[in-house]
Amino acid sequence: MGDEGIMRGVTKQVNPGKASILALGKAFPHQLVMQEYLVDGYFRDTNCDNLELKQKLSRLCKTTTVKTRYVVMSEEILRKYPELALEGLPTVKQRLEICNKAVTQMAIEASQVCIKNWGRSLSDITHLVYVSSSEARLPGGDLYLARGLGLSPATQRVLLYFVGCSGGVAGLRVAKDIAENNPGSRVLLATSETTIIGFKPPSADRPYDLVGVALFGDGAGAMIIGSDPIEGTEKPLFELNTAIQEFLPDTEKKIDGRLTEEGISFKLARELPQIIEDNVEDFCDKLMSVAGFQNKEYNKLFWAVHPGGPAILNRIEKRLDLLPEKLNASRKALMDYGNASSNTIVYVLEYMLEEAIKIRKDGGDDPEWGMLLAFGPGITFEGILARNLCN
């Protein structure tokens, strides 16, 4: 989706000095996977004939609510690197050869779309925040992205590696701080992820791997963040009013990821959705109090929630007693792209803006205030109280 239609709208008054999202962009690899064909393809590509595991993956694919995803993995890659489909081989070198190149290319493409939607010159970007949990190298992907875009060598860079699903909102928090503390700055936030870093054949010893196979997708996202938008040139989309981060003590092993000789290995605890449900209300109340919301008026807000999976969305909806439509954008992003880790908040925000336009065309009012939420390793909660600035 392009942002051109969104950005032509008249915007609400912007608070001086507060950072806003000024443009969005996204990009994907060329390989589109339909969920209904994933199981047969995955077991064929990995030469696995374990019927029990195949049936389990089939069940998981139905429960994830994912319909389509984009992935870097292809038959061409498996022909070049057949060891990726074998168990127990040291393949981190090969994986990084693929991932480092792929995430940079996707990040460049998403950033170019974003900059085009923004409407200003590449030379006006003063800072770069780059987020990925799918690569590892020195210098980091921030430098390769800056070079690939043609950014000035004076562009100030920040690199966030291995922050998982909370990375997109964490990157926004960092970009907000930069924009508000450097008047006139314009920050490019780019996120890029691929599941090849953790691709493995199915194994009865690692049944939890199948959750990732059924749920995760690849892609990239980008945003431009800045304060005091230039009237007539920049059209702010969301004002980033207040951002907070918290980690939950003694939950370090609930989202456990390790870079090994065989790539990244993840373990997600079964109780993860329950832990998020138990803590999300207090976290949100802290943010809501800034705008003067009282009596847990959750349905007066819009909700841009990272769709870690349907169970997490269902638990949040239940705990906050949200109307079903409040998480429509998150559910649609999950259905169309899967859980694309740090990128997914960009896709959610695009769908939110589409929905807002439809609501206004139908004569309704969309909420001005809302929440951007994501959850990652730690367990870490990232949240931003935001204003929808589009009319």
XYZ file of C-alpha atoms in Angstrom:
391
model
C 0.000 0.000 0.000
C 1.306 3.460 -0.844
C 0.847 6.358 1.555
C -0.032 8.944 -1.091
C -3.776 8.939 -0.385
C -3.244 9.063 3.344
C -0.774 11.899 3.227
C -3.026 14.231 1.246
C -5.452 14.496 4.178
C -5.698 17.551 6.429
C -3.951 16.878 9.708
C -4.717 17.764 13.315
C -2.630 20.349 15.135
C 0.829 19.019 15.993
C 2.282 19.683 19.415
C 5.512 21.713 19.015
C 8.638 19.689 19.684
C 6.854 16.328 19.739
C 8.100 13.715 17.287
C 5.755 12.361 14.639
C 5.829 9.569 12.089
C 6.008 11.422 8.777
C 5.966 8.502 6.325
C 5.785 4.711 6.126
C 7.199 2.177 3.689
C 7.561 -1.570 3.356
C 9.229 -4.193 1.152
C 9.227 -7.961 0.819
C 11.178 -10.759 -0.843
C 9.708 -12.158 -4.037
C 8.727 -15.564 -2.657
C 5.067 -15.589 -1.559
C 3.950 -18.598 0.496
C 0.294 -19.548 0.776
C -0.310 -21.108 4.178
C -2.371 -23.948 2.700
C 0.651 -25.145 0.710
C 3.318 -24.549 3.339
C 3.271 -27.948 5.046
C 3.804 -30.057 1.943
C 6.489 -27.713 0.651
C 8.387 -27.580 3.948
C 8.459 -31.354 4.405
C 9.406 -31.872 0.762
C 12.240 -29.345 0.952
C 13.640 -30.931 4.115
C 13.166 -34.545 2.907
C 11.171 -35.398 6.032
C 8.471 -38.072 6.085
C 7.489 -37.912 9.762
C 3.695 -38.072 9.521
C 3.124 -37.094 13.151
C 5.141 -33.894 12.814
C 3.456 -33.121 9.511
C 0.026 -33.435 11.082
C 1.099 -31.232 13.993
C 2.336 -28.516 11.662
C -0.917 -28.713 9.717
C -2.854 -28.063 12.915
C -0.576 -25.190 13.880
C -0.924 -23.569 10.468
C -4.679 -23.446 10.924
C -4.518 -21.937 14.415
C -2.089 -19.135 13.504
C -4.734 -17.407 11.291
C -1.923 -16.632 8.794
C -2.982 -16.868 5.148
C 0.065 -15.587 3.258
C 3.686 -14.738 3.995
C 6.768 -13.623 2.134
C 10.034 -15.518 2.589
C 13.601 -15.238 1.347
C 14.007 -19.025 1.314
C 13.652 -20.512 -2.163
C 14.443 -23.641 -4.160
C 17.438 -21.821 -5.617
C 18.879 -21.181 -2.147
C 18.353 -24.799 -1.090
C 20.075 -26.021 -4.246
C 23.059 -23.802 -3.481
C 23.049 -24.578 0.248
C 21.521 -28.081 0.633
C 23.115 -28.357 4.096
C 20.455 -25.967 5.441
C 17.908 -28.768 5.165
C 20.066 -31.272 7.057
C 20.148 -31.831 10.784
C 23.093 -30.906 12.978
C 25.492 -29.313 10.485
C 27.402 -26.100 11.327
C 25.790 -23.680 8.887
C 25.899 -20.289 10.578
C 28.421 -19.025 8.026
C 26.184 -19.970 5.113
C 23.087 -18.553 6.782
C 24.739 -15.211 7.418
C 25.941 -15.045 3.807
C 22.297 -15.211 2.742
C 20.753 -13.160 5.541
C 23.177 -10.248 5.572
C 22.630 -9.624 1.880
C 18.871 -10.207 1.967
C 18.043 -7.957 4.915
C 20.122 -5.112 3.485
C 18.349 -5.319 0.132
C 14.895 -5.393 1.736
C 15.780 -2.509 4.060
C 16.992 -0.430 1.096
C 13.776 -1.081 -0.822
C 11.504 -0.296 2.152
C 13.462 2.878 2.895
C 13.245 4.043 -0.718
C 9.470 3.599 -0.670
C 9.267 5.479 2.622
C 11.429 8.365 1.414
C 9.346 8.664 -1.747
C 6.163 8.817 0.344
C 7.794 11.404 2.611
C 8.475 13.708 -0.335
C 11.721 15.263 0.818
C 15.297 14.715 -0.273
C 17.525 11.858 0.850
C 20.030 14.493 1.953
C 17.545 15.765 4.557
C 17.936 12.557 6.612
C 20.190 13.306 9.554
C 19.972 10.074 11.572
C 19.481 6.366 10.897
C 18.122 3.771 13.333
C 18.433 0.215 12.018
C 16.782 -2.819 13.655
C 17.305 -6.514 12.863
C 17.449 -9.880 14.594
C 18.392 -11.665 11.373
C 22.021 -10.735 10.736
C 25.358 -10.399 12.501
C 28.473 -8.640 11.172
C 30.935 -5.837 11.783
C 30.399 -3.213 10.553
C 26.690 -3.677 11.079
C 23.747 -3.524 8.734
C 23.243 0.149 9.529
C 26.383 1.013 7.592
C 25.472 -1.197 4.628
C 22.001 0.333 4.524
C 23.402 3.875 4.671
C 25.818 3.089 1.853
C 23.171 1.332 -0.227
C 20.801 4.288 0.048
C 23.512 6.847 -0.590
C 23.137 8.593 2.768
C 25.720 11.172 3.757
C 28.728 9.763 5.649
C 27.825 12.328 8.330
C 24.490 10.582 9.001
C 24.446 9.546 12.657
C 23.602 5.862 13.068
C 22.136 3.665 15.814
C 22.064 -0.130 15.547
C 19.614 -2.357 17.449
C 20.416 -6.062 17.052
C 18.532 -9.075 18.437
C 15.665 -7.300 20.161
C 13.128 -9.579 18.479
C 9.463 -8.733 18.095
C 9.676 -5.587 20.214
C 12.296 -4.098 17.876
C 9.981 -1.961 15.748
C 8.481 -0.085 18.699
C 11.881 0.030 20.434
C 13.296 1.649 17.301
C 10.470 4.195 17.344
C 11.247 5.027 20.974
C 14.895 5.647 20.098
C 13.989 7.643 16.982
C 11.566 9.765 19.016
C 14.297 10.637 21.518
C 16.702 11.565 18.724
C 14.153 13.711 16.882
C 13.045 15.603 19.967
C 16.569 16.253 21.215
C 17.950 17.369 17.838
C 15.707 20.141 16.469
C 15.311 19.948 12.714
C 16.557 16.355 12.519
C 14.876 13.705 10.401
C 15.347 10.095 11.451
C 15.029 7.122 9.121
C 13.995 4.027 11.058
C 14.453 0.785 9.098
C 13.704 -2.772 10.187
C 14.496 -5.937 8.240
C 14.077 -9.625 9.057
C 14.369 -13.069 7.479
C 13.642 -16.483 8.953
C 16.538 -18.167 7.125
C 18.734 -17.466 10.147
C 16.631 -20.033 12.044
C 15.457 -22.372 9.241
C 15.787 -26.029 10.276
C 14.360 -29.388 9.267
C 11.528 -30.708 11.438
C 12.613 -32.730 14.461
C 10.734 -34.651 17.149
C 13.345 -33.293 19.590
C 12.343 -29.708 18.775
C 8.554 -29.679 18.412
C 8.460 -25.960 19.334
C 10.275 -25.147 16.089
C 7.060 -25.892 14.226
C 5.382 -22.867 15.807
C 7.925 -20.641 14.096
C 7.481 -22.451 10.793
C 3.731 -21.861 10.977
C 3.896 -18.249 12.144
C 6.921 -16.198 11.051
C 7.515 -14.311 7.811
C 10.150 -12.091 6.186
C 10.185 -8.491 5.059
C 11.256 -4.959 5.902
C 9.665 -1.757 7.128
C 10.677 1.891 7.274
C 9.494 5.138 8.845
C 10.587 8.755 8.844
C 10.368 10.431 12.262
C 10.755 14.115 13.021
C 9.340 16.984 15.069
C 7.829 20.288 13.910
C 6.755 19.148 10.422
C 7.227 21.585 7.570
C 3.785 22.834 6.620
C 2.841 22.092 3.044
C 5.705 19.643 2.610
C 5.409 17.052 5.373
C 2.171 15.387 6.455
C 2.479 13.845 9.936
C 0.622 10.574 10.456
C 1.059 9.744 14.158
C 2.425 11.915 16.950
C 4.622 9.937 19.352
C 3.538 11.509 22.622
C 5.105 9.315 25.315
C 7.222 6.156 25.142
C 8.108 3.709 27.913
C 9.867 0.362 28.207
C 9.708 -2.226 30.997
C 11.050 -5.724 31.487
C 9.398 -8.338 33.674
C 11.812 -9.719 36.292
C 12.583 -13.460 36.193
C 11.163 -13.979 32.696
C 14.457 -14.080 30.793
C 13.942 -17.680 29.644
C 10.369 -17.242 28.418
C 11.627 -15.967 25.048
C 14.988 -17.643 24.666
C 17.068 -17.159 21.528
C 20.633 -18.309 20.918
C 22.991 -17.930 17.966
C 24.598 -21.337 17.455
C 26.615 -23.128 14.792
C 23.263 -24.130 13.257
C 21.817 -20.609 13.187
C 19.422 -19.070 15.681
C 17.425 -21.347 17.961
C 14.294 -19.968 19.625
C 12.165 -21.271 22.439
C 8.884 -19.585 23.294
C 7.336 -20.611 26.605
C 3.770 -21.917 26.516
C 2.796 -19.467 29.236
C 3.961 -16.423 27.229
C 0.423 -15.266 26.244
C -0.695 -15.579 29.873
C 2.284 -13.560 31.140
C 1.514 -10.788 28.660
C -2.163 -10.834 29.655
C -1.284 -10.605 33.355
C 0.913 -7.522 32.867
C -0.485 -5.584 29.914
C -3.166 -3.690 31.858
C -0.831 -2.021 34.350
C 1.611 -1.185 31.565
C -1.080 0.475 29.457
C -2.513 2.383 32.425
C 0.851 4.088 32.924
C 0.783 5.374 29.354
C -2.897 6.313 29.365
C -2.551 8.455 32.470
C -0.316 10.838 30.504
C -3.255 11.837 28.291
C -5.716 12.014 31.173
C -7.670 8.861 30.356
C -9.329 7.384 33.427
C -11.471 4.434 34.460
C -9.690 2.146 32.009
C -11.281 3.723 28.943
C -9.508 1.335 26.586
C -12.174 1.393 23.891
C -11.748 5.145 23.445
C -8.286 4.454 21.989
C -6.968 2.921 18.802
C -4.705 -0.114 19.258
C -1.664 -0.857 17.091
C -0.422 -4.066 18.697
C 2.405 -6.213 17.360
C 0.683 -9.499 16.416
C 3.021 -11.977 18.064
C 0.354 -14.594 17.451
C -3.421 -15.001 17.741
C -3.203 -16.205 21.345
C -1.471 -12.991 22.442
C -4.005 -10.809 20.625
C -6.890 -12.807 22.087
C -5.492 -12.473 25.617
C -5.017 -8.710 25.293
C -8.502 -8.317 23.873
C -9.915 -10.324 26.774
C -7.977 -8.586 29.558
C -8.723 -5.045 28.329
C -12.275 -5.925 27.271
C -11.633 -4.451 23.839
C -14.268 -4.300 21.144
C -13.478 -6.893 18.430
C -12.685 -4.240 15.812
C -9.985 -2.655 17.977
C -7.411 -5.253 16.912
C -8.515 -5.508 13.279
C -5.304 -3.964 11.927
C -3.117 -6.314 13.970
C -5.106 -9.369 12.915
C -5.023 -8.345 9.253
C -1.248 -7.815 9.352
C -0.831 -11.246 10.907
C -3.089 -12.824 8.283
C -1.321 -11.198 5.318
C 2.339 -11.227 6.446
C 2.632 -13.531 9.446
C 4.671 -12.423 12.419
C 7.484 -10.559 10.654
C 9.165 -9.664 13.950
C 10.273 -6.011 14.212
C 8.745 -5.080 10.830
C 5.174 -5.931 11.686
C 4.299 -2.704 13.505
C 4.784 -0.852 10.196
C 2.250 -3.121 8.500
C -0.181 -2.677 11.403
C 0.069 1.118 11.207
C -0.577 1.090 7.457
C -3.715 -0.974 7.965
C -4.807 1.349 10.778
C -4.584 4.337 8.456
C -6.564 2.482 5.790
C -9.268 1.678 8.332
C -9.365 5.283 9.568
C -9.985 6.528 6.015
C -12.819 4.036 5.580
C -14.388 4.999 8.928
C -14.347 8.681 7.993
C -15.801 7.999 4.549
C -18.660 6.168 6.265
C -19.293 9.198 8.476
C -17.750 7.781 11.640
C -15.116 9.117 14.001
C -11.853 7.282 14.562
C -10.063 7.725 17.915
C -7.449 10.444 18.157
C -5.390 8.753 20.877
C -4.037 5.236 20.843
C -1.416 2.713 21.814
C 1.528 1.193 19.964
C 2.535 -2.010 21.767
C 5.090 -4.771 21.250
C 6.578 -7.540 23.361
C 10.017 -9.095 23.060
C 12.803 -10.936 24.857
C 13.157 -10.011 28.485
C 10.153 -10.281 28.616
C 10.251 -6.650 27.500
C 7.193 -4.447 26.997
C 7.525 -1.505 24.614
C 4.717 1.054 24.442
C 4.062 4.427 22.878
C 1.070 6.653 23.544
C 0.299 8.185 20.153
C -2.096 10.553 18.407
C -3.587 9.869 15.006
C -3.030 13.167 13.179
C -4.936 12.354 9.982
C -8.426 13.712 9.407
